[in-house]
Coordinates of C-alpha atoms and ligand atoms in Angstrom, one line a residue:
M1 CA -0.1 0.2 0.0
R2 CA 1.5 3.7 -0.8
G3 CA 1.6 6.4 1.3
L4 CA -1.5 9.0 0.4
M5 CA 0.7 11.9 0.8
Q6 CA 1.3 14.8 -1.9
D7 CA 4.6 14.3 -4.7
W8 CA 6.2 17.9 -4.2
P9 CA 9.8 17.2 -6.2
M10 CA 12.2 18.7 -4.7
L11 CA 14.0 21.5 -6.8
V12 CA 16.1 24.1 -5.7
H13 CA 14.3 27.1 -6.8
R14 CA 11.4 26.0 -3.7
L15 CA 14.2 27.2 -1.7
I16 CA 14.3 30.9 -3.3
D17 CA 10.6 30.9 -3.2
H18 CA 10.1 30.2 0.2
A19 CA 13.0 32.7 1.4
A20 CA 11.3 35.2 -1.1
L21 CA 7.7 34.8 0.6
Y22 CA 8.5 34.3 4.2
H23 CA 12.1 36.4 5.2
Q24 CA 11.9 39.7 3.6
G25 CA 14.0 41.0 6.3
A26 CA 17.0 39.3 5.6
S27 CA 19.6 40.9 4.0
I28 CA 22.0 39.8 1.1
V29 CA 24.7 42.0 1.5
S30 CA 27.9 41.3 -1.1
R31 CA 31.2 43.5 -1.6
T32 CA 31.0 43.0 -5.1
V33 CA 33.8 43.2 -7.7
E34 CA 33.9 46.8 -8.6
G35 CA 34.6 47.1 -5.0
D36 CA 31.5 48.9 -3.4
M37 CA 28.8 47.5 -1.3
H38 CA 25.3 46.1 -2.4
R39 CA 22.3 45.2 -1.0
T40 CA 19.8 43.1 -1.8
G41 CA 16.9 40.5 -0.5
Y42 CA 15.4 37.2 -1.5
A43 CA 12.6 38.8 -3.0
E44 CA 14.7 40.5 -5.5
I45 CA 17.1 38.2 -5.9
R46 CA 14.3 35.8 -6.7
A47 CA 13.0 38.1 -9.3
R48 CA 16.3 38.9 -11.3
A49 CA 17.1 34.9 -11.4
R50 CA 13.5 34.3 -13.0
K51 CA 14.0 36.6 -15.9
L52 CA 17.8 35.4 -15.7
S53 CA 16.1 32.0 -16.6
R54 CA 13.9 33.4 -19.1
A55 CA 16.4 35.0 -21.0
L56 CA 18.7 32.0 -21.2
T57 CA 15.3 30.2 -22.5
K58 CA 14.9 33.3 -25.4
R59 CA 18.6 32.5 -26.2
G60 CA 18.5 28.6 -26.5
I61 CA 19.5 26.9 -23.6
R62 CA 17.0 24.0 -22.6
P63 CA 17.0 21.9 -19.9
G64 CA 20.3 19.9 -19.1
D65 CA 22.6 22.4 -20.8
R66 CA 25.6 23.5 -18.6
V67 CA 25.9 26.9 -18.0
A68 CA 29.5 27.9 -16.5
T69 CA 30.1 30.6 -13.7
L70 CA 33.8 31.7 -13.2
A71 CA 32.6 34.2 -10.0
W72 CA 33.5 35.3 -6.9
N73 CA 30.6 35.3 -4.1
T74 CA 28.2 38.0 -4.6
Y75 CA 24.7 38.4 -5.2
R76 CA 24.5 38.2 -8.6
H77 CA 26.6 34.2 -8.1
V78 CA 23.6 33.3 -6.2
E79 CA 21.1 34.5 -8.7
C80 CA 22.8 32.8 -11.7
W81 CA 22.7 29.5 -9.7
Y82 CA 18.8 29.7 -8.8
G83 CA 18.1 31.5 -12.4
I84 CA 20.2 28.7 -14.2
A85 CA 18.6 25.6 -12.3
G86 CA 15.3 27.1 -12.1
M87 CA 15.3 26.5 -15.9
G88 CA 16.6 23.6 -15.4
A89 CA 20.1 24.3 -16.6
V90 CA 22.6 23.0 -14.0
Y91 CA 25.2 25.7 -13.0
H92 CA 28.7 24.7 -13.9
T93 CA 31.1 26.3 -11.4
L94 CA 34.9 27.0 -13.0
N95 CA 38.1 27.1 -10.2
P96 CA 39.7 31.1 -11.5
R97 CA 42.5 29.6 -9.3
L98 CA 43.6 27.4 -11.7
F99 CA 45.4 27.2 -14.3
A100 CA 44.4 28.9 -17.3
D101 CA 44.4 25.6 -19.3
Q102 CA 42.9 23.8 -16.7
I103 CA 39.6 25.9 -16.6
A104 CA 39.5 25.6 -20.0
W105 CA 39.4 21.8 -20.5
I106 CA 37.0 21.7 -17.3
T107 CA 34.4 23.8 -19.5
N108 CA 34.9 21.8 -22.7
H109 CA 34.5 18.8 -20.8
G110 CA 31.5 20.2 -18.6
G111 CA 30.0 21.1 -22.2
A112 CA 29.0 24.7 -20.8
R113 CA 27.0 26.2 -23.7
A114 CA 27.4 29.6 -21.8
L115 CA 29.9 31.0 -19.6
F116 CA 28.7 34.1 -16.9
Y117 CA 31.9 35.8 -16.1
D118 CA 33.5 38.6 -13.1
N119 CA 34.6 41.4 -15.1
C120 CA 37.9 40.9 -12.8
F121 CA 38.5 37.5 -14.7
A122 CA 38.4 39.0 -18.4
P123 CA 42.5 38.2 -18.8
I124 CA 41.2 34.3 -17.9
V125 CA 38.0 34.4 -20.4
E126 CA 40.5 35.4 -23.4
A127 CA 43.1 32.9 -22.5
I128 CA 40.9 30.2 -22.5
A129 CA 38.2 31.3 -25.0
P130 CA 40.1 29.9 -28.4
K131 CA 40.2 26.4 -26.7
L132 CA 36.6 26.2 -25.9
R133 CA 34.3 24.0 -27.9
H134 CA 31.0 24.5 -26.6
V135 CA 30.5 28.0 -25.2
E136 CA 28.1 30.2 -27.8
F137 CA 28.1 33.2 -25.5
F138 CA 29.5 35.1 -22.9
V139 CA 27.8 37.2 -20.0
A140 CA 30.0 39.9 -18.0
L141 CA 28.6 40.0 -14.1
G142 CA 28.3 43.7 -14.1
D143 CA 26.2 46.6 -15.8
E144 CA 29.7 47.0 -18.4
I145 CA 32.0 44.9 -19.7
A146 CA 35.9 45.5 -19.1
P147 CA 38.0 45.9 -22.3
I148 CA 38.4 42.3 -23.6
K149 CA 39.8 40.7 -26.6
L150 CA 36.7 37.9 -28.1
R151 CA 35.6 37.2 -31.6
K152 CA 32.0 37.6 -30.5
K153 CA 30.9 40.6 -28.0
P154 CA 29.8 39.2 -24.6
L155 CA 26.7 40.2 -23.3
V156 CA 26.1 42.5 -20.1
Y157 CA 24.2 40.5 -17.7
E158 CA 22.0 43.3 -16.4
K159 CA 21.1 44.1 -19.6
L160 CA 20.6 40.6 -20.5
I161 CA 18.3 40.2 -17.3
A162 CA 16.6 43.6 -17.7
G163 CA 12.8 43.5 -18.9
P164 CA 9.5 43.8 -18.1
S165 CA 9.0 42.0 -14.5
S166 CA 5.5 42.1 -12.7
G167 CA 6.8 43.3 -9.5
N168 CA 8.7 40.8 -7.4
K169 CA 7.2 37.7 -9.3
G170 CA 8.7 37.9 -12.3
D171 CA 7.3 37.0 -15.3
F172 CA 8.8 34.0 -16.2
D173 CA 7.5 30.7 -14.4
W174 CA 10.0 27.9 -13.4
P175 CA 9.0 24.6 -15.2
A176 CA 7.7 21.2 -13.9
L177 CA 11.2 19.5 -13.0
D178 CA 12.0 15.6 -12.1
E179 CA 13.8 16.5 -8.4
N180 CA 16.6 14.0 -10.1
S181 CA 17.4 16.6 -12.6
A182 CA 20.9 17.8 -12.8
C183 CA 21.0 21.0 -11.3
G184 CA 25.0 21.5 -10.6
L185 CA 28.5 20.7 -11.8
C186 CA 32.0 20.9 -9.8
Y187 CA 34.9 19.4 -10.5
T188 CA 37.6 18.0 -8.1
S189 CA 40.5 19.5 -7.5
G190 CA 42.7 16.7 -9.4
T191 CA 45.7 17.1 -8.0
T192 CA 46.4 13.7 -9.5
G193 CA 45.0 12.9 -12.6
D194 CA 42.3 15.2 -14.5
P195 CA 39.6 16.8 -12.6
K196 CA 36.4 14.9 -11.9
G197 CA 32.8 16.3 -12.2
V198 CA 30.6 15.7 -9.9
L199 CA 26.7 16.1 -11.2
Y200 CA 24.5 16.8 -8.5
S201 CA 20.5 16.8 -8.2
H202 CA 18.2 19.0 -7.3
R203 CA 17.4 16.4 -4.9
S204 CA 20.5 16.2 -3.6
N205 CA 21.4 19.9 -3.2
I206 CA 17.7 19.9 -1.4
L207 CA 18.5 17.0 1.4
T208 CA 21.6 18.6 1.9
A209 CA 20.3 22.0 2.6
L210 CA 17.7 19.9 4.8
L211 CA 20.5 17.4 6.3
A212 CA 23.9 19.3 6.7
G213 CA 21.6 22.1 8.0
Q214 CA 20.6 19.5 11.1
S215 CA 23.9 19.4 12.1
P216 CA 24.7 21.8 14.9
G217 CA 27.3 23.1 12.7
L218 CA 25.1 24.4 10.2
H219 CA 22.5 25.4 11.8
M220 CA 20.8 28.3 10.8
G221 CA 18.1 30.7 11.6
P222 CA 16.6 34.1 10.4
M223 CA 18.9 35.2 13.1
D224 CA 21.6 34.6 12.0
R225 CA 23.9 36.5 9.1
M226 CA 26.6 34.2 7.2
L227 CA 29.5 35.2 5.4
P228 CA 30.8 32.1 3.4
V229 CA 34.7 33.2 2.6
V230 CA 34.7 29.4 0.9
P231 CA 33.8 30.3 -2.5
M232 CA 31.1 29.3 -3.9
F233 CA 33.0 27.5 -6.9
H234 CA 34.1 25.1 -4.3
A235 CA 32.8 22.0 -3.6
N236 CA 29.2 23.3 -4.3
G237 CA 29.6 26.9 -2.2
W238 CA 29.4 24.5 0.5
A239 CA 25.7 24.6 -0.2
I240 CA 25.9 27.7 2.0
P241 CA 23.5 29.8 -0.9
F242 CA 21.0 26.6 -0.7
L243 CA 21.2 26.6 3.3
T244 CA 20.7 30.3 3.9
A245 CA 17.8 30.5 1.9
L246 CA 16.0 27.4 3.3
S247 CA 16.9 28.7 7.0
G248 CA 15.7 32.7 6.3
A249 CA 19.7 33.7 7.7
S250 CA 21.0 36.5 5.9
L251 CA 24.1 36.3 3.7
V252 CA 27.0 38.3 3.9
M253 CA 29.3 38.0 0.5
P254 CA 32.8 38.8 0.2
G255 CA 33.2 39.3 -3.4
P256 CA 37.1 39.2 -4.2
R257 CA 38.9 40.8 -0.8
L258 CA 39.5 37.4 1.4
D259 CA 42.1 38.9 3.0
G260 CA 42.6 39.1 6.6
A261 CA 41.5 42.6 7.2
S262 CA 38.9 42.7 4.5
I263 CA 37.1 39.6 6.2
Y264 CA 37.3 41.2 9.7
Q265 CA 35.6 44.2 8.2
L266 CA 32.4 42.5 7.0
L267 CA 32.1 40.0 10.1
E268 CA 32.4 43.6 12.0
E269 CA 30.2 46.2 10.4
E270 CA 27.8 43.2 8.8
R271 CA 27.3 41.5 12.1
V272 CA 28.4 37.9 10.6
T273 CA 27.3 35.6 13.7
I274 CA 28.8 32.3 11.7
T275 CA 31.1 32.4 8.7
A276 CA 32.7 29.2 6.8
A277 CA 35.9 29.0 5.1
V278 CA 39.7 26.7 5.0
P279 CA 41.8 26.8 7.8
T280 CA 44.4 29.2 5.4
V281 CA 41.8 31.8 6.0
W282 CA 41.3 31.4 9.6
M283 CA 44.8 31.5 10.6
N284 CA 45.2 35.1 8.1
L285 CA 42.6 36.5 10.1
L286 CA 43.8 35.1 13.3
Q287 CA 47.2 36.8 12.9
Y288 CA 45.8 39.8 11.8
L289 CA 43.5 39.7 14.9
E290 CA 46.3 39.3 16.6
D291 CA 48.7 42.5 15.3
N292 CA 46.2 45.1 15.0
R293 CA 45.1 44.1 19.1
L294 CA 41.1 43.5 17.8
K295 CA 38.0 41.3 19.0
L296 CA 35.4 40.0 17.4
S297 CA 32.1 41.1 18.6
H298 CA 29.1 39.7 16.8
L299 CA 30.6 36.1 15.5
K300 CA 29.5 33.0 17.2
R301 CA 30.4 29.9 15.4
V302 CA 33.3 29.5 12.8
C303 CA 33.2 26.6 10.5
I304 CA 36.7 25.6 9.4
G305 CA 36.8 22.5 6.6
G306 CA 38.4 21.5 3.3
A307 CA 41.6 20.6 5.1
A308 CA 42.3 19.7 8.5
A309 CA 41.8 22.6 11.6
P310 CA 44.4 22.0 13.7
R311 CA 44.1 22.0 17.2
A312 CA 45.8 25.5 18.5
L313 CA 43.5 26.9 15.7
V314 CA 40.5 25.8 17.5
E315 CA 41.8 26.7 21.1
Q316 CA 42.7 30.0 19.7
F317 CA 38.9 30.5 18.2
E318 CA 37.6 29.4 21.3
D319 CA 39.5 30.1 24.1
K320 CA 40.9 33.7 22.8
F321 CA 37.8 35.2 21.0
G322 CA 34.9 33.5 22.6
V323 CA 33.9 31.8 18.9
E324 CA 32.8 27.9 18.9
V325 CA 34.6 26.4 15.9
I326 CA 32.9 23.6 14.1
H327 CA 35.8 21.4 12.4
A328 CA 34.0 19.9 9.2
W329 CA 35.2 17.8 7.1
G330 CA 33.6 16.8 3.3
M331 CA 33.8 16.4 -0.6
T332 CA 32.6 18.0 -3.7
E333 CA 31.2 14.5 -4.1
M334 CA 29.4 14.4 -1.1
S335 CA 27.8 17.6 -1.9
P336 CA 30.0 18.2 0.1
I337 CA 29.6 18.1 3.7
G338 CA 30.3 14.9 5.6
T339 CA 30.8 15.4 9.2
M340 CA 31.0 18.1 11.7
S341 CA 33.1 18.1 15.1
A342 CA 30.7 19.4 17.9
I343 CA 30.4 17.9 21.5
K344 CA 27.8 15.8 22.3
P345 CA 27.0 13.9 25.2
P346 CA 28.5 12.3 27.3
L347 CA 31.6 13.9 26.1
D348 CA 29.9 17.5 26.9
V349 CA 31.6 16.3 30.9
L350 CA 34.8 15.6 29.8
P351 CA 38.2 18.7 30.6
R352 CA 38.8 21.3 28.4
A353 CA 41.7 19.8 26.9
R354 CA 39.9 16.5 26.4
Q355 CA 36.9 18.6 24.4
L356 CA 39.9 20.6 23.1
D357 CA 41.1 17.2 21.4
I358 CA 37.5 16.2 19.7
K359 CA 36.8 19.0 18.5
A360 CA 39.8 18.4 16.3
K361 CA 38.5 15.7 15.1
Q362 CA 36.7 16.0 12.2
G363 CA 33.2 14.9 13.2
Y364 CA 29.9 12.4 13.1
P365 CA 28.1 12.9 10.7
H366 CA 24.1 14.1 10.2
F367 CA 21.8 11.8 9.0
G368 CA 21.8 10.6 5.5
I369 CA 25.4 10.3 6.1
E370 CA 26.7 6.3 6.2
M371 CA 30.4 6.1 7.3
K372 CA 33.0 3.0 7.5
I373 CA 36.8 2.3 7.5
T374 CA 38.2 -1.2 6.1
D375 CA 41.4 -2.4 5.5
D376 CA 42.7 -2.7 1.6
K377 CA 41.0 -5.5 1.1
G378 CA 37.4 -4.3 2.3
H379 CA 37.4 -5.6 5.5
A380 CA 35.6 -3.3 7.9
R381 CA 38.0 -2.2 10.6
P382 CA 37.2 -1.6 14.5
R383 CA 35.7 1.7 15.9
D384 CA 37.8 2.4 18.6
G385 CA 39.2 6.0 17.4
K386 CA 43.1 4.2 17.0
A387 CA 42.8 1.5 13.8
F388 CA 43.3 3.4 10.5
G389 CA 41.5 2.5 7.6
R390 CA 39.8 3.5 4.1
L391 CA 37.1 5.9 4.9
K392 CA 34.4 4.8 2.9
V393 CA 30.8 6.8 2.7
K394 CA 27.1 6.1 1.4
G395 CA 24.2 8.4 1.4
P396 CA 21.5 10.0 -0.6
N397 CA 24.1 13.6 -1.5
I398 CA 26.6 11.3 -2.6
A399 CA 27.9 11.0 -6.2
R400 CA 27.4 7.4 -8.0
A401 CA 29.5 8.0 -10.6
Y402 CA 30.9 11.1 -11.8
F403 CA 30.3 12.9 -14.8
K404 CA 31.2 10.8 -18.7
G405 CA 32.1 7.9 -16.1
A406 CA 35.2 9.0 -15.2
G407 CA 37.1 7.1 -12.1
R408 CA 34.9 4.6 -12.2
E409 CA 37.5 2.2 -9.1
A410 CA 36.6 5.1 -6.8
F411 CA 32.7 3.4 -6.7
G412 CA 32.2 0.2 -5.1
K413 CA 30.0 -2.6 -6.2
D414 CA 28.4 -2.7 -3.4
G415 CA 27.5 1.1 -3.1
W416 CA 30.0 2.4 -1.2
F417 CA 32.0 5.5 -2.2
D418 CA 35.7 5.5 -1.4
T419 CA 36.8 8.9 -0.3
G420 CA 40.6 8.2 -0.7
D421 CA 40.8 9.3 2.8
V422 CA 42.6 7.4 5.6
A423 CA 40.6 8.0 8.9
T424 CA 39.8 6.4 12.3
L425 CA 36.5 5.9 13.7
D426 CA 35.7 6.0 17.3
E427 CA 33.4 4.6 19.9
Y428 CA 31.1 7.8 19.6
G429 CA 31.2 8.2 15.6
Y430 CA 33.5 11.1 15.4
M431 CA 36.4 10.2 12.5
Q432 CA 39.5 11.4 12.7
I433 CA 41.7 11.9 9.0
T434 CA 44.7 10.7 9.5
D435 CA 46.0 11.4 5.5
R436 CA 45.2 11.3 2.3
S437 CA 46.1 7.4 1.3
K438 CA 48.1 9.1 -1.2
D439 CA 49.7 10.6 1.3
V440 CA 50.3 8.3 4.6
I441 CA 53.5 7.7 5.4
K442 CA 54.7 3.8 5.6
S443 CA 57.3 3.0 8.0
G444 CA 58.3 -0.9 8.3
G445 CA 54.8 -1.5 7.5
E446 CA 53.1 0.6 10.1
W447 CA 51.3 3.5 8.8
I448 CA 52.2 7.6 10.3
S449 CA 49.3 10.0 9.8
T450 CA 50.9 13.4 8.7
I451 CA 48.4 15.8 9.4
E452 CA 48.3 14.9 13.1
I453 CA 52.0 15.1 13.5
E454 CA 51.3 18.8 11.2
N455 CA 48.4 19.7 13.6
L456 CA 50.5 19.3 16.4
A457 CA 53.8 21.3 15.1
V458 CA 51.4 23.7 14.4
G459 CA 51.0 24.4 17.8
H460 CA 54.3 25.5 18.5
P461 CA 54.2 29.5 18.8
D462 CA 56.8 29.4 16.2
V463 CA 55.3 27.9 13.7
A464 CA 53.1 30.0 10.7
E465 CA 52.8 26.5 8.7
A466 CA 53.4 22.8 9.0
A467 CA 54.1 19.7 6.4
V468 CA 55.0 16.2 6.7
I469 CA 55.8 14.3 3.7
G470 CA 57.4 10.7 3.2
I471 CA 61.0 10.3 2.4
P472 CA 62.1 7.0 0.7
H473 CA 64.5 5.5 3.7
P474 CA 66.2 2.1 3.1
K475 CA 65.7 0.4 6.0
W476 CA 61.6 1.4 7.2
N477 CA 60.6 2.3 3.3
E478 CA 59.7 5.7 3.9
R479 CA 60.2 8.2 7.2
P480 CA 58.7 11.2 7.8
L481 CA 59.7 14.6 7.0
L482 CA 58.9 17.7 8.9
I483 CA 58.5 20.9 6.8
V484 CA 58.0 24.6 8.3
V485 CA 57.3 27.9 7.4
P486 CA 58.3 29.9 10.8
R487 CA 55.8 32.9 12.0
P488 CA 57.7 36.3 11.1
G489 CA 60.1 37.2 13.0
T490 CA 61.1 34.3 14.9
A491 CA 64.0 31.6 14.6
P492 CA 62.9 28.0 15.5
N493 CA 65.3 25.7 16.1
V494 CA 65.2 21.6 15.3
E495 CA 65.7 20.6 18.7
A496 CA 63.0 22.9 20.5
L497 CA 60.3 21.7 17.5
L498 CA 61.0 18.5 18.1
A499 CA 61.0 18.5 21.7
H500 CA 57.6 19.7 21.7
L501 CA 56.1 16.8 19.7
R502 CA 57.7 14.3 21.8
G503 CA 55.5 12.9 23.7
R504 CA 52.4 13.8 21.9
I505 CA 53.2 11.1 19.3
A506 CA 54.3 7.7 19.2
K507 CA 58.2 8.2 19.2
W508 CA 58.5 5.9 16.1
W509 CA 56.9 8.7 14.5
L510 CA 59.2 11.1 14.9
P511 CA 60.4 13.0 11.8
D512 CA 63.8 11.8 11.2
A513 CA 64.7 15.5 9.9
V514 CA 62.7 18.8 10.1
V515 CA 63.7 21.9 7.3
F516 CA 62.4 25.4 7.0
V517 CA 61.0 27.2 3.9
D518 CA 59.7 30.4 3.5
D519 CA 56.4 29.2 1.8
I520 CA 54.4 25.6 1.4
P521 CA 52.7 25.5 -2.2
H522 CA 48.6 25.2 -1.8
T523 CA 46.1 23.5 -4.1
A524 CA 43.4 25.9 -5.5
T525 CA 41.3 25.1 -2.7
G526 CA 43.7 25.7 0.0
K527 CA 45.0 22.4 0.4
I528 CA 49.1 21.6 1.3
L529 CA 50.1 20.7 -2.1
K530 CA 51.9 17.8 -1.3
T531 CA 52.4 16.4 -5.3
E532 CA 54.8 19.8 -5.4
L533 CA 56.5 19.3 -1.8
R534 CA 57.4 15.5 -3.1
R535 CA 58.6 17.2 -6.4
R536 CA 61.0 19.9 -4.2
F537 CA 62.5 17.3 -2.2
V538 CA 62.8 14.5 -4.7
D539 CA 66.5 14.7 -3.8
F540 CA 66.0 15.2 0.5
K541 CA 68.6 12.6 2.0
F542 CA 68.8 12.4 5.4
T543 CA 72.0 12.4 7.0
S544 CA 72.0 9.5 9.6
Ligands
AMP1 P1 37.1 18.9 -2.0 O1 36.5 18.1 -2.7 O2 38.2 19.6 -2.9 O3 36.6 19.4 -1.1 O4 38.4 17.9 -0.7 C1 37.6 16.7 -0.6 C2 39.6 16.0 0.4 O5 39.6 17.2 0.9 C3 38.3 15.4 1.4 O6 38.6 14.5 1.1 C4 40.0 15.5 2.4 O7 41.1 14.9 1.9 C5 40.0 17.1 2.3 N1 39.3 17.9 3.9 C6 38.5 18.2 3.3 N2 37.7 18.2 5.0 C7 38.9 18.2 6.0 C8 39.5 18.7 7.4 N3 38.3 18.7 8.1 N4 40.3 17.5 7.3 C9 41.3 17.0 6.7 N5 40.9 16.8 5.2 C10 40.0 17.5 5.3

């Protein structure tokens, strides 16, 4: 017998319909690419998104077509997501931090028929345009076009969406779509091999907003003001444009300026209550606060993910600035949120130092994410907080294949997706990433977690950033090398750093050498670029 409830497809534009009708008081504030501040609300975003849907339809874009965006976080980018998805097409984000050739490759692989870009990215568009095989027209996201040499003049966004509208309702009716229709396309970072496309559906995006929005980390309400520093072009923008519309929270968009001073200004002037970004953004902000002896007046929660948040970072935010840290883990393939680290009973009675240890873990999953760790043969490993294993996940918001069938080996026949991460799971369900499987150090047949050593090293007051890589060793196969960027104005010595690690990690995990460098390379999404570090230290030899 089937239930007698209505069939109400879960479509992302229903989020903006809801927010426009019930959250008129919420503001969408953007620092624009031109530099000024812009203020709008959900009703206006919806009206303009519908005009965009109409314009795209008129220009021959059909449901299922990909429309690329190369843009910072601003209200126009949000309008693009809703306007593109709302008419049944697929937003296809491009990361401007990648090399031009990679951007061109991704745009071609995704098959985008149109490309919307911020005027500041005109040089990138100019460089990739001759290589693009499917793009029929370009749209400059503004009311004018920055100088650009293209065979066909780009359209101007504000002109494209101009035209009659019946008040806030707009003049385009969203079509009825199947909730399983494709909605968004984002590519993984691809530090090894080609990037892979993850194709979200309307349903998976709504479920992400509903389910991840229930977790203590991203839980928001109409009184919240969310600043997503994490760009919309990284991992489905952590679903934040959907989460805010669903919850009625205001949205503060940082545009292109993501440095400590600019972020601090927005946090204070726009009374931001919750924010999200990768650890490096927060390290820069804390340095800025320290240098200028500043406080955070409104911020309540900071969500840190995309790479491991060192314990010292958690401690500084919480104990010095009174801001709760939510450490989050996820992947582009997971829409992207997988786990969040918040304290739950019975751990709430633990001493502070133990609670900090738990918060430095990546956390436990919300409903809708199944998780296990296995050995190389696929046998489940114990959930004891000690055993390492390959982290595998299952759920309605997790990819079951990559776009155009790439990377099949990650998708098991049993329906589990192999994340490529190595992790422990403890008895309370907290997961801790110890490494990417490609980065873990295999020493004498045992595994050493590079992330754990890095996080401890960053806890030393003279260390700005740290990375650990495996160096080939004749006896042990591989041994750890600690690479350190000293904090400005300090001159840490090797013995002091090793002394700081001693007693905190197993003896045999202690790095065999420490080197000091001026910088550590990062990927376009803020992770330590270990492939490049291994290349730089390819000739490194331990002296003893
Ligand atoms: P991306 O799809 O670019 O977000 O990359 C996903 C990968 O980033 C994951 O598989 C992890 O290796 C890494 N990652 C994301 N969040 C964290 C975290 N909190 N701690 C450690 N690694 C993380």
